């Protein structure tokens, strides 16, 4: 893995920081710090924080608030914060939980600019902790002091020399900022960073985020010249709007890499496929991170690795990786990891293959992975690499070396370094131990990211492509074309308002089939108008549509769960239809009463070369409408093949949603399947996303199935649920990307 070489410095000149314009400067670069808390013995928390401040390179003033005046451990001690004549930038509060609100109030009254509350036990999940948090908020409301915590391990800023934590470990100055919701992980990362010689620009334990949250910290570090990338260990996201706003601003200039824990927990809480959301909260977070231009990783080991790689390498323009190796086995391992993670093996052009034929022995692999054979010397390695990286079909290049008598790791690294900077990412895996260290160091200094294992390098490239695509999507969403729909006249609102008004007047929770199809028509979304109010009308429609057909009951005040049981499918002739109609009438009366039956909807069974798809919008309590596209019909709950996105959609983002599903290969016509008109499907998704954004009275809308065949799209079954009258409009979650 590439190492970020730290910059050693001693005392730091903090003059002029008082002119800083950012509210969090007192947290990261304070001119003065005061420690508040019991200090009866050296093991007390206050003593540990004080020792960290005094033993490092911090040059600001340090004070202590205690039971008496005078000097303690060589620093000035006062009875109260307000007695410190010079004023204080940062207070570190380590006192017992019950005393914290009063201390916070004293700090506010004394004009302290920021505080780290290290005290534990102040947690909103307990009645006592929640009450303490409420009193702290009351005190904070009296002034402008910012608070990190409670339950915070503290903050480190190597460039200002600040170590406001109980740890004696001090990281090297570097370019990566680490934000963590786990205090224990902060300690582990500190130890790891020193062992691996990884430098940090900041380390922050966010604690319970009573005040300062993810958005505040991302915003500050986005403006910090010492920070080039931000890595986050996250367990909860309590202020999504602030997070999204800050992340979308900063991600365009600095990589943000997130490890979100609790995936299994959130997945377990997902509602059932049939009667609730078919996707989990964790999938929604995936969608949010992607739209913000962030990179989400799955392993702790990937957090810093990707921060370093993204800080050194060019962004790939596509997912195609070329693998060059002097040993077949490691090349195959890398190829497997690449494909399994969603990347693609680059296909070499005929010109590149011909050039390699002229350079390599006749027994070379003649395909990707490119095996230059175990007798390759540094010159063969480097010349082959130059040919491969120049291939227009290659988006990135991985060079794998296993040491042997011919492959000099150091000399080969020097030859690769001499190739100069490429507009494509170049990764390297120098396998081995001490024998490859010198070569690895040469590559790192040249900005070529190195990995001990080839499969790790291949997955890193896949992450790079994912990050590049996320950034492209973010850039698009910030341009005028991001919310673009087709150049049409917009929705026919005269058709929509009566529907919403009808629900408000009657108090009904859902639209009936005719109303739901009218809503789609207002947005020019094709739906089959197949309503039959009697048996003979149903028979006529079935003849016109062509057998086989399906019937669905139209009933007053029908629940979605019961309505799904009032469907008769695959009716092959008129006799079957008449029997099905009679059974539906009886079942509807039994479920809702004798006067509840209104008729049936009739729709054709999917064509032999058609596909049953599903499109929906459901409200997430944090992020507002979340769009889903994927496989529908009876197979949807079985295969759970879907993609999510936040509205609004552009045509490009709609295509990305389609491409993220497994059914996309069939829709494109691959492997002999019948292709559908993807442009029309994109337009459908764009218009649907517009409906989800503009009609805020809709809580949930699902089209399942949406039949796609050839150039035709048909919405067969539509279900629309509105917010009930007890939910005020201001309490209905808004689309987070629109504010």
XYZ file of C-alpha atoms in Angstrom:
739
model
C 0.000 0.000 0.000
C 1.205 3.504 -0.783
C 2.539 5.360 2.228
C 1.845 9.019 2.827
C 5.208 10.383 3.842
C 4.842 12.520 6.932
C 6.321 15.935 7.301
C 8.125 16.330 10.608
C 7.836 19.682 12.309
C 8.450 20.893 15.818
C 6.775 23.911 17.327
C 4.041 25.495 15.262
C 3.422 29.234 15.102
C -0.226 29.764 15.996
C -0.216 33.545 15.675
C -2.987 34.989 13.614
C -5.455 32.187 14.302
C -7.762 34.610 16.088
C -8.594 36.034 12.671
C -9.837 32.635 11.475
C -13.321 32.698 10.020
C -14.355 29.088 10.664
C -16.242 28.213 13.836
C -14.260 24.991 14.291
C -10.799 26.558 14.235
C -10.863 26.663 18.061
C -11.285 22.874 18.002
C -8.415 22.099 15.646
C -6.063 25.048 16.141
C -6.773 26.609 19.536
C -4.490 29.251 20.963
C -5.422 28.193 24.500
C -6.855 25.082 26.154
C -8.331 24.499 29.596
C -8.876 21.062 31.186
C -11.871 20.649 33.513
C -12.262 17.540 35.673
C -11.133 15.673 38.762
C -7.408 15.059 39.022
C -6.963 13.093 42.239
C -4.337 10.749 40.821
C -2.307 10.359 37.596
C -4.792 7.843 36.206
C -7.690 10.308 36.165
C -8.990 11.279 32.720
C -8.215 14.947 33.275
C -4.632 14.082 34.107
C -4.283 12.014 30.928
C -5.581 14.863 28.753
C -3.342 17.341 30.511
C -0.310 15.116 30.044
C -1.029 14.739 26.329
C -1.266 18.499 25.892
C 1.994 19.131 27.745
C 4.089 16.310 26.300
C 3.515 17.102 22.612
C 4.483 20.014 20.404
C 1.500 22.212 21.244
C 2.687 25.784 21.917
C -0.562 27.431 22.987
C -1.507 28.268 26.556
C -2.719 25.417 28.779
C -4.819 26.009 31.893
C -6.406 23.864 34.553
C -9.657 24.445 36.457
C -9.517 22.841 39.885
C -10.325 23.254 43.562
C -7.510 25.728 44.285
C -5.469 28.518 42.750
C -1.780 28.379 41.873
C 0.483 26.149 39.798
C -0.132 22.447 39.194
C 2.357 20.457 37.111
C 3.784 23.755 35.990
C 0.525 25.169 34.629
C -1.736 27.839 36.017
C -4.800 26.572 37.899
C -8.042 28.502 38.454
C -11.196 27.723 40.426
C -13.543 28.650 37.566
C -13.224 29.097 33.820
C -14.457 32.650 34.074
C -11.424 33.579 36.188
C -8.962 32.982 33.337
C -8.128 36.546 32.282
C -6.903 35.798 28.755
C -10.012 33.907 27.654
C -10.016 30.343 26.276
C -10.454 28.838 22.822
C -10.991 25.169 23.763
C -12.256 23.490 26.938
C -11.807 19.758 27.597
C -14.506 18.536 29.986
C -13.781 15.200 31.697
C -15.943 15.584 34.810
C -18.644 13.081 35.829
C -21.732 13.171 33.603
C -24.034 14.869 36.107
C -21.724 17.891 36.419
C -21.326 18.495 32.688
C -24.340 20.778 32.032
C -23.205 23.200 34.732
C -19.631 23.225 33.403
C -20.908 23.808 29.880
C -22.904 26.764 31.193
C -19.800 28.208 32.885
C -17.828 27.866 29.643
C -20.569 29.595 27.662
C -20.721 32.431 30.186
C -16.925 32.796 30.055
C -16.918 33.098 26.245
C -15.142 29.791 25.590
C -15.343 29.178 21.847
C -15.406 25.375 21.732
C -15.443 22.340 24.011
C -14.664 18.649 23.853
C -16.953 16.718 26.219
C -15.058 13.537 26.997
C -17.407 12.580 29.834
C -19.234 9.306 29.238
C -22.752 8.288 30.199
C -24.432 11.161 28.359
C -26.310 9.100 25.826
C -29.734 9.837 24.373
C -30.602 6.130 24.543
C -31.014 6.281 28.335
C -33.504 8.476 30.225
C -30.783 10.014 32.400
C -28.459 10.597 29.436
C -31.252 12.130 27.375
C -32.088 14.541 30.191
C -28.432 15.556 30.539
C -28.242 16.178 26.790
C -31.328 18.381 27.010
C -29.776 20.505 29.746
C -26.515 20.803 27.809
C -28.486 22.040 24.802
C -30.233 24.603 27.016
C -26.854 25.942 28.140
C -25.442 26.002 24.606
C -28.426 28.017 23.436
C -27.185 30.893 25.606
C -24.077 31.441 23.460
C -22.131 30.409 20.385
C -19.847 27.718 21.833
C -19.411 24.611 19.641
C -19.237 21.180 21.283
C -17.585 17.946 20.169
C -19.152 14.989 21.954
C -20.309 13.979 24.557
C -18.535 10.605 24.835
C -15.716 11.911 22.652
C -12.182 10.549 22.798
C -11.000 13.974 21.683
C -9.219 15.548 18.744
C -5.689 15.615 17.363
C -4.224 18.038 14.849
C -0.547 17.240 14.191
C 0.043 20.455 12.240
C -0.958 22.602 15.222
C 0.692 20.203 17.659
C -2.630 19.640 19.424
C -3.219 16.340 21.224
C -6.487 16.800 23.080
C -6.945 13.090 23.786
C -5.913 10.756 26.627
C -3.520 8.905 24.287
C 0.228 9.329 24.551
C 0.573 8.348 20.877
C 1.062 11.232 18.466
C 0.546 10.655 14.721
C 2.910 11.996 12.097
C 1.675 15.013 10.125
C 0.153 13.856 6.853
C -2.684 14.513 4.439
C -5.457 12.165 5.642
C -8.104 13.233 8.175
C -9.737 10.417 10.161
C -13.218 10.859 11.679
C -14.515 8.071 13.888
C -17.652 7.253 15.826
C -15.672 4.682 17.831
C -13.241 5.913 20.486
C -11.579 2.510 20.648
C -10.936 2.558 16.929
C -9.172 5.922 17.299
C -6.611 4.315 19.593
C -6.107 1.401 17.216
C -5.718 3.690 14.198
C -3.142 5.797 16.036
C -1.039 2.731 16.770
C -1.439 1.451 13.208
C -0.547 4.802 11.631
C 2.739 4.937 13.498
C 3.646 1.372 12.590
C 2.769 1.862 8.922
C 4.202 5.400 8.731
C 0.886 6.878 7.621
C 0.558 10.587 8.379
C -2.646 12.267 9.533
C -3.826 15.839 9.176
C -6.431 15.342 11.899
C -8.036 12.681 14.059
C -11.486 13.329 15.499
C -13.658 11.224 17.787
C -17.158 12.531 17.109
C -18.835 10.970 20.146
C -22.592 11.407 20.386
C -22.617 14.446 18.056
C -24.853 16.571 20.257
C -23.650 19.638 18.352
C -20.746 19.207 15.928
C -21.665 16.511 13.414
C -20.466 14.901 10.202
C -21.474 17.861 8.054
C -19.618 20.391 10.217
C -16.421 18.346 10.209
C -16.511 17.583 6.484
C -17.086 21.260 5.765
C -14.116 22.304 7.924
C -11.722 19.676 6.578
C -12.809 20.480 3.040
C -11.320 23.939 3.579
C -8.245 22.704 5.462
C -5.153 23.023 3.213
C -3.375 20.229 5.107
C -6.138 17.699 4.439
C -6.162 16.033 1.029
C -8.597 13.204 1.786
C -11.121 12.324 4.492
C -11.787 8.843 5.862
C -14.818 8.165 8.046
C -15.809 5.308 10.321
C -19.568 5.781 10.743
C -22.185 3.978 12.812
C -25.121 6.409 12.600
C -26.128 9.350 10.430
C -28.370 11.634 12.460
C -28.302 14.846 10.399
C -28.568 13.695 6.780
C -29.248 17.106 5.254
C -26.109 18.670 6.733
C -24.079 15.606 5.758
C -25.308 15.577 2.152
C -24.803 19.321 1.685
C -21.229 19.246 3.009
C -20.274 15.995 1.278
C -21.475 17.109 -2.150
C -19.404 20.293 -1.843
C -16.201 18.693 -0.596
C -16.210 15.454 -2.631
C -15.522 17.375 -5.827
C -12.101 18.447 -4.522
C -11.139 15.859 -1.902
C -11.859 12.115 -1.765
C -14.188 11.071 1.063
C -14.055 7.377 1.949
C -16.640 5.905 4.321
C -16.821 2.633 6.234
C -20.403 2.386 7.489
C -20.823 -0.269 10.162
C -24.052 -2.024 11.097
C -24.948 -3.385 7.676
C -26.311 -6.663 9.017
C -28.373 -4.862 11.659
C -30.057 -2.508 9.238
C -30.675 -5.279 6.750
C -32.366 -7.357 9.434
C -34.759 -4.488 10.107
C -35.861 -4.263 6.494
C -39.545 -4.795 5.946
C -40.853 -7.828 4.111
C -40.689 -7.993 0.336
C -44.411 -8.409 -0.139
C -45.920 -5.747 2.055
C -43.161 -3.272 2.792
C -39.958 -1.902 1.393
C -38.020 -4.455 -0.678
C -34.762 -2.709 0.189
C -32.982 -2.046 3.469
C -31.877 1.163 5.137
C -28.301 0.176 4.374
C -29.072 0.066 0.661
C -30.478 3.581 0.941
C -27.227 4.741 2.549
C -25.313 3.133 -0.312
C -27.440 5.148 -2.687
C -26.863 8.379 -0.737
C -23.086 7.933 -0.584
C -23.006 7.316 -4.314
C -25.064 10.424 -5.123
C -22.802 12.538 -2.882
C -19.684 11.403 -4.763
C -18.334 9.417 -1.798
C -16.664 6.029 -1.871
C -17.997 3.401 0.502
C -15.658 0.549 1.377
C -16.496 -2.708 3.113
C -13.298 -3.399 5.042
C -11.407 -1.422 7.638
C -8.167 -2.173 5.792
C -9.551 -0.415 2.705
C -10.223 2.901 4.444
C -6.730 4.350 4.418
C -5.559 2.339 1.424
C -8.153 3.980 -0.793
C -7.503 7.427 0.682
C -3.877 7.103 -0.342
C -4.577 5.593 -3.765
C -7.173 8.215 -4.679
C -4.799 10.931 -3.562
C -1.999 9.744 -5.854
C -3.599 8.237 -8.941
C -5.477 9.469 -11.986
C -9.154 8.581 -12.088
C -9.970 5.671 -14.409
C -12.317 6.422 -17.283
C -13.831 2.950 -17.199
C -13.781 -0.438 -15.434
C -11.295 -2.195 -17.764
C -8.066 -3.274 -16.086
C -4.992 -4.769 -17.772
C -2.921 -7.103 -15.589
C 0.764 -7.612 -16.378
C 2.604 -10.339 -14.466
C 5.687 -12.540 -14.558
C 3.787 -15.383 -12.886
C 0.514 -16.823 -14.107
C -0.967 -17.697 -10.720
C -0.961 -14.209 -9.172
C -2.347 -12.801 -12.430
C -5.298 -15.196 -12.310
C -5.896 -14.380 -8.632
C -6.029 -10.679 -9.480
C -8.342 -11.319 -12.436
C -10.746 -13.324 -10.264
C -10.846 -10.577 -7.644
C -11.433 -7.934 -10.313
C -14.366 -9.712 -11.953
C -15.923 -10.770 -8.643
C -15.880 -7.164 -7.449
C -17.580 -5.891 -10.604
C -14.604 -4.824 -12.721
C -13.715 -5.984 -16.216
C -10.623 -7.421 -17.818
C -9.485 -5.131 -20.611
C -9.474 -6.657 -24.092
C -6.195 -5.845 -25.814
C -6.343 -4.391 -29.296
C -4.916 -6.309 -32.246
C -2.172 -3.672 -32.535
C -1.135 -4.139 -28.897
C -1.098 -7.920 -29.245
C 1.048 -7.628 -32.360
C 3.486 -5.323 -30.580
C 3.699 -7.700 -27.628
C 4.307 -10.588 -30.041
C 7.364 -8.728 -31.254
C 8.617 -8.167 -27.716
C 7.750 -11.298 -25.718
C 8.665 -14.975 -26.153
C 6.201 -16.924 -28.258
C 4.750 -18.692 -25.217
C 3.408 -15.544 -23.557
C -0.275 -15.698 -22.598
C -1.580 -13.763 -25.651
C -4.444 -12.497 -23.498
C -5.178 -10.527 -20.364
C -3.734 -11.249 -17.760
C -0.557 -10.668 -19.729
C 2.040 -13.190 -18.571
C 5.490 -11.938 -19.643
C 6.910 -15.213 -18.230
C 9.174 -15.815 -15.266
C 12.388 -15.055 -17.128
C 11.340 -11.443 -17.807
C 14.031 -8.924 -16.980
C 13.353 -5.276 -16.016
C 13.534 -4.108 -19.633
C 10.963 -6.632 -20.856
C 8.720 -5.714 -17.948
C 8.843 -1.976 -18.563
C 8.536 -2.140 -22.356
C 5.516 -4.428 -22.079
C 3.969 -2.084 -19.528
C 4.419 0.878 -21.876
C 2.642 -0.972 -24.693
C -0.231 -2.085 -22.488
C -0.923 1.241 -20.807
C -1.035 2.941 -24.228
C -3.848 0.644 -25.426
C -7.037 2.746 -25.808
C -9.087 -0.177 -24.493
C -7.245 -0.128 -21.167
C -8.582 2.082 -18.343
C -6.042 1.053 -15.731
C -2.921 -1.072 -15.352
C -1.791 -3.477 -12.638
C 1.789 -4.750 -12.690
C 2.545 -7.841 -10.586
C 6.089 -8.962 -9.826
C 7.146 -12.129 -8.055
C 10.871 -11.965 -7.243
C 13.248 -14.391 -8.942
C 16.736 -14.419 -10.383
C 15.735 -12.498 -13.535
C 13.166 -10.049 -12.135
C 15.135 -7.550 -10.109
C 12.400 -5.862 -7.993
C 14.349 -2.652 -7.457
C 15.555 -2.257 -11.026
C 12.117 -3.098 -12.456
C 10.556 -0.509 -10.164
C 13.065 2.071 -11.348
C 12.194 1.315 -14.987
C 8.459 1.674 -14.260
C 9.115 4.942 -12.477
C 10.951 6.203 -15.531
C 7.776 5.763 -17.604
C 6.566 9.039 -16.105
C 3.079 10.150 -15.144
C 0.181 8.522 -16.998
C -3.377 9.737 -17.416
C -4.419 6.218 -16.411
C -3.987 4.734 -12.929
C -1.039 2.378 -12.537
C -1.020 -0.004 -9.570
C 1.691 -2.433 -8.560
C 1.942 -5.563 -6.442
C 5.539 -6.396 -5.577
C 5.018 -9.739 -3.856
C 7.417 -10.871 -1.173
C 9.083 -9.511 1.945
C 12.321 -7.671 2.585
C 13.609 -8.373 -0.921
C 10.994 -6.099 -2.525
C 11.005 -3.258 0.012
C 13.434 -1.038 -1.902
C 11.466 -1.438 -5.131
C 8.184 -0.773 -3.359
C 9.612 2.411 -1.878
C 10.706 3.607 -5.317
C 7.225 3.035 -6.706
C 5.575 4.804 -3.781
C 7.767 7.851 -4.260
C 6.825 7.901 -7.924
C 3.118 7.958 -7.017
C 2.527 4.363 -8.145
C 0.328 2.752 -5.499
C 1.662 -0.570 -4.226
C -0.050 -3.546 -2.611
C 1.346 -6.684 -1.014
C -1.327 -8.874 -2.596
C -2.515 -8.762 -6.222
C -6.166 -9.431 -5.398
C -6.193 -6.443 -3.036
C -4.789 -4.291 -5.839
C -7.475 -5.497 -8.259
C -10.251 -4.673 -5.793
C -8.667 -1.270 -5.227
C -8.951 -0.560 -8.953
C -12.611 -1.510 -8.872
C -13.093 0.927 -5.981
C -11.318 3.596 -8.034
C -13.720 3.104 -10.921
C -16.699 3.179 -8.569
C -15.428 6.422 -7.045
C -14.809 7.947 -10.467
C -18.320 7.095 -11.596
C -19.791 8.530 -8.386
C -17.916 11.785 -8.948
C -19.067 11.981 -12.547
C -22.636 11.567 -11.341
C -22.141 14.278 -8.730
C -20.716 16.679 -11.313
C -23.683 16.018 -13.547
C -26.185 16.565 -10.726
C -24.670 19.990 -10.082
C -25.088 21.119 -13.685
C -28.189 22.472 -15.339
C -28.851 19.213 -17.174
C -29.003 17.164 -13.983
C -32.711 17.668 -13.458
C -33.346 17.682 -17.166
C -36.299 15.875 -18.586
C -37.329 15.679 -22.193
C -38.211 18.993 -23.825
C -41.956 18.620 -23.217
C -44.686 20.784 -21.764
C -44.449 19.180 -18.337
C -47.114 17.298 -16.408
C -50.790 18.018 -16.844
C -51.433 19.301 -13.317
C -55.124 19.753 -14.088
C -55.357 15.944 -13.986
C -53.391 15.595 -10.752
C -54.918 18.126 -8.344
C -58.415 16.569 -8.387
C -56.891 13.233 -7.362
C -55.102 14.709 -4.374
C -58.184 16.724 -3.444
C -60.369 13.621 -3.600
C -58.162 11.807 -1.106
C -58.109 14.816 1.229
C -61.907 15.107 1.177
C -62.709 11.409 1.539
C -59.816 10.505 3.829
C -58.985 7.512 1.657
C -55.335 6.324 1.890
C -55.000 5.072 -1.700
C -56.056 5.865 -5.241
C -58.203 3.368 -7.043
C -56.929 1.826 -10.268
C -58.579 4.382 -12.535
C -57.226 7.285 -10.486
C -53.740 5.789 -10.335
C -53.649 5.386 -14.082
C -54.869 8.953 -14.457
C -51.915 10.091 -12.349
C -49.523 8.258 -14.682
C -51.233 9.772 -17.705
C -50.642 13.253 -16.288
C -46.895 12.551 -16.486
C -47.127 10.820 -19.859
C -46.313 7.432 -18.339
C -47.949 4.731 -20.466
C -50.521 2.547 -18.717
C -53.034 0.124 -20.170
C -56.575 1.563 -19.769
C -58.253 -1.761 -19.093
C -61.174 -1.074 -16.761
C -64.250 -3.238 -16.962
C -67.294 -2.450 -14.824
C -69.077 -5.660 -15.794
C -68.476 -9.187 -17.053
C -69.286 -8.591 -20.709
C -67.022 -5.529 -20.820
C -64.221 -7.668 -19.360
C -64.796 -10.326 -22.029
C -64.635 -7.668 -24.765
C -61.401 -6.186 -23.428
C -59.816 -9.632 -23.187
C -60.617 -10.308 -26.845
C -59.066 -6.987 -27.855
C -55.914 -7.515 -25.766
C -55.549 -11.177 -26.663
C -55.386 -14.179 -24.364
C -53.911 -15.057 -21.954
C -54.969 -12.241 -19.628
C -55.169 -11.523 -15.913
C -57.961 -9.977 -13.809
C -57.754 -7.849 -10.684
C -60.624 -6.727 -8.492
C -61.459 -3.035 -8.152
C -62.936 -2.557 -4.686
C -63.776 0.338 -2.390
C -61.170 0.949 0.315
C -59.208 -2.180 -0.549
C -55.947 -2.765 1.279
C -52.901 -3.578 -0.749
C -52.402 -6.864 1.064
C -55.943 -8.053 0.393
C -55.981 -6.656 -3.154
C -53.035 -8.879 -4.036
C -55.251 -11.872 -3.218
C -58.028 -10.683 -5.523
C -56.064 -11.368 -8.714
C -56.569 -14.189 -11.203
C -53.672 -14.742 -13.600
C -52.983 -16.575 -16.873
C -56.570 -16.952 -18.060
C -56.268 -18.653 -21.434
C -59.807 -18.336 -22.823
C -63.245 -16.839 -22.306
C -64.527 -19.713 -20.190
C -61.626 -19.343 -17.764
C -62.200 -15.581 -17.628
C -65.921 -15.963 -16.787
C -65.122 -18.374 -13.957
C -62.357 -16.102 -12.632
C -64.669 -13.070 -12.772
C -67.308 -14.840 -10.702
C -64.774 -15.934 -8.099
C -63.400 -12.384 -7.820
C -66.889 -10.944 -7.272
C -67.507 -13.457 -4.469
C -64.076 -12.939 -2.860
C -64.417 -9.144 -2.967
C -67.828 -9.257 -1.301
C -66.488 -11.544 1.423
C -63.531 -9.250 2.051
C -65.194 -5.820 1.871
C -68.933 -6.292 1.841
C -71.632 -6.807 -0.808
C -71.496 -3.250 -2.187
C -67.709 -2.979 -2.436
C -67.146 -4.497 -5.897
C -66.592 -1.872 -8.600
C -65.352 -4.023 -11.475
C -62.047 -5.458 -12.672
C -58.928 -4.387 -14.474
C -57.838 -6.570 -17.363
C -54.306 -6.826 -18.659
C -52.457 -9.127 -21.030
C -49.918 -11.608 -19.811
C -46.394 -10.516 -20.699
C -45.453 -11.115 -24.318
C -43.106 -14.054 -25.046
C -40.187 -11.670 -25.458
C -41.235 -9.131 -22.840
C -39.969 -8.495 -19.332
C -41.789 -7.807 -16.094
C -40.090 -4.879 -14.349
C -40.863 -2.840 -11.239
C -40.508 0.888 -10.521
C -41.335 2.510 -7.204
C -40.819 5.501 -4.946
C -40.923 5.100 -1.183
C -40.251 7.639 1.534
C -37.167 7.220 3.671
C -37.572 9.155 6.960
C -34.119 10.749 6.566
C -33.678 11.190 2.815
C -37.178 11.579 1.426
C -38.234 9.753 -1.767
C -36.052 6.817 -2.771
C -36.506 5.401 -6.262
C -36.233 1.719 -7.093
C -35.954 -0.003 -10.469
C -35.530 -3.708 -11.079
C -37.029 -7.075 -11.832
C -40.754 -7.199 -11.110
C -43.631 -9.616 -11.236
C -43.653 -12.840 -9.273
C -39.880 -13.253 -9.647
C -39.059 -9.881 -8.075
C -39.277 -11.033 -4.438
C -37.271 -14.148 -5.263
C -34.235 -12.624 -6.968
C -34.269 -9.168 -5.304
C -32.643 -7.660 -8.376
C -32.984 -3.903 -8.049
C -31.110 -0.603 -8.002
C -31.832 2.521 -5.975
C -31.351 6.213 -6.612
C -32.447 9.534 -5.184
C -34.578 11.836 -7.319
C -34.422 13.773 -9.491
C -32.992 11.629 -12.272
C -31.241 12.692 -15.422
C -31.271 10.365 -18.457
C -27.688 9.340 -17.657
C -28.474 8.511 -14.053
C -31.559 6.608 -15.159
C -29.327 4.524 -17.435
C -26.975 3.890 -14.513
C -29.899 2.570 -12.484
C -30.780 0.202 -15.288
C -27.178 -0.946 -15.716
C -26.800 -1.714 -12.005
C -29.369 -4.514 -12.215
C -28.762 -8.047 -13.420
C -31.811 -7.906 -15.696
C -30.042 -5.113 -17.621
C -28.073 -7.662 -19.649
C -31.318 -9.121 -20.998
C -32.792 -5.692 -21.605
C -29.742 -4.846 -23.730
C -30.279 -7.982 -25.800
C -27.182 -9.843 -24.651
C -26.817 -13.616 -25.055
C -29.606 -13.845 -27.615
C -32.313 -12.138 -25.537
C -34.698 -9.660 -27.139
C -33.587 -6.085 -26.519
C -35.948 -3.352 -25.360
C -35.808 0.346 -26.156
C -33.570 1.566 -23.338
C -33.972 5.194 -24.353
C -37.718 4.940 -23.761
C -37.080 3.196 -20.451
C -34.725 6.018 -19.427
C -37.394 8.585 -20.262
C -39.928 6.635 -18.255
C -37.669 6.666 -15.185
C -36.899 10.382 -15.563
C -40.596 11.274 -15.747
C -41.381 8.945 -12.856
C -38.701 10.620 -10.718
C -40.246 13.986 -11.535
C -43.605 12.714 -10.328
C -42.030 11.506 -7.059
C -40.450 14.921 -6.426
C -43.345 17.159 -7.426
C -46.309 15.324 -5.906
C -45.370 15.498 -2.244
C -48.786 14.230 -1.124
C -47.687 10.793 -2.380
C -46.103 8.613 0.287
C -45.573 5.589 -1.917
C -46.115 4.695 -5.552
C -45.285 1.382 -7.168
C -45.685 0.130 -10.718
C -45.377 -3.649 -10.752
C -45.327 -5.068 -13.274
C -44.082 -2.596 -15.842
C -44.033 -4.571 -19.073
C -41.101 -3.844 -21.398
C -41.156 -5.479 -24.801
C -39.487 -4.217 -27.940
C -40.210 -0.501 -28.087
C -43.296 -0.669 -25.871
C -43.686 0.043 -22.145
C -46.941 -0.665 -20.290
C -47.682 -0.029 -16.626
C -50.066 -2.832 -15.729
C -50.506 -2.604 -11.971
C -50.181 0.735 -10.149
C -50.491 1.310 -6.407
C -50.478 4.847 -4.920
C -50.597 5.620 -1.193
C -50.972 9.174 0.109
C -49.922 10.748 3.394
C -52.773 10.693 5.869
C -54.287 13.902 7.101
C -52.583 13.611 10.490
C -49.129 14.217 8.949
C -48.537 17.942 8.357
C -46.738 18.820 5.144
C -43.750 20.228 7.061
C -43.264 16.815 8.707
C -43.193 14.948 5.404
C -39.555 14.165 4.437
C -38.384 16.219 1.473
C -36.033 15.072 -1.291
C -32.660 15.512 0.377
C -30.929 16.579 -2.843
C -33.351 19.462 -3.285
C -33.142 20.745 0.298
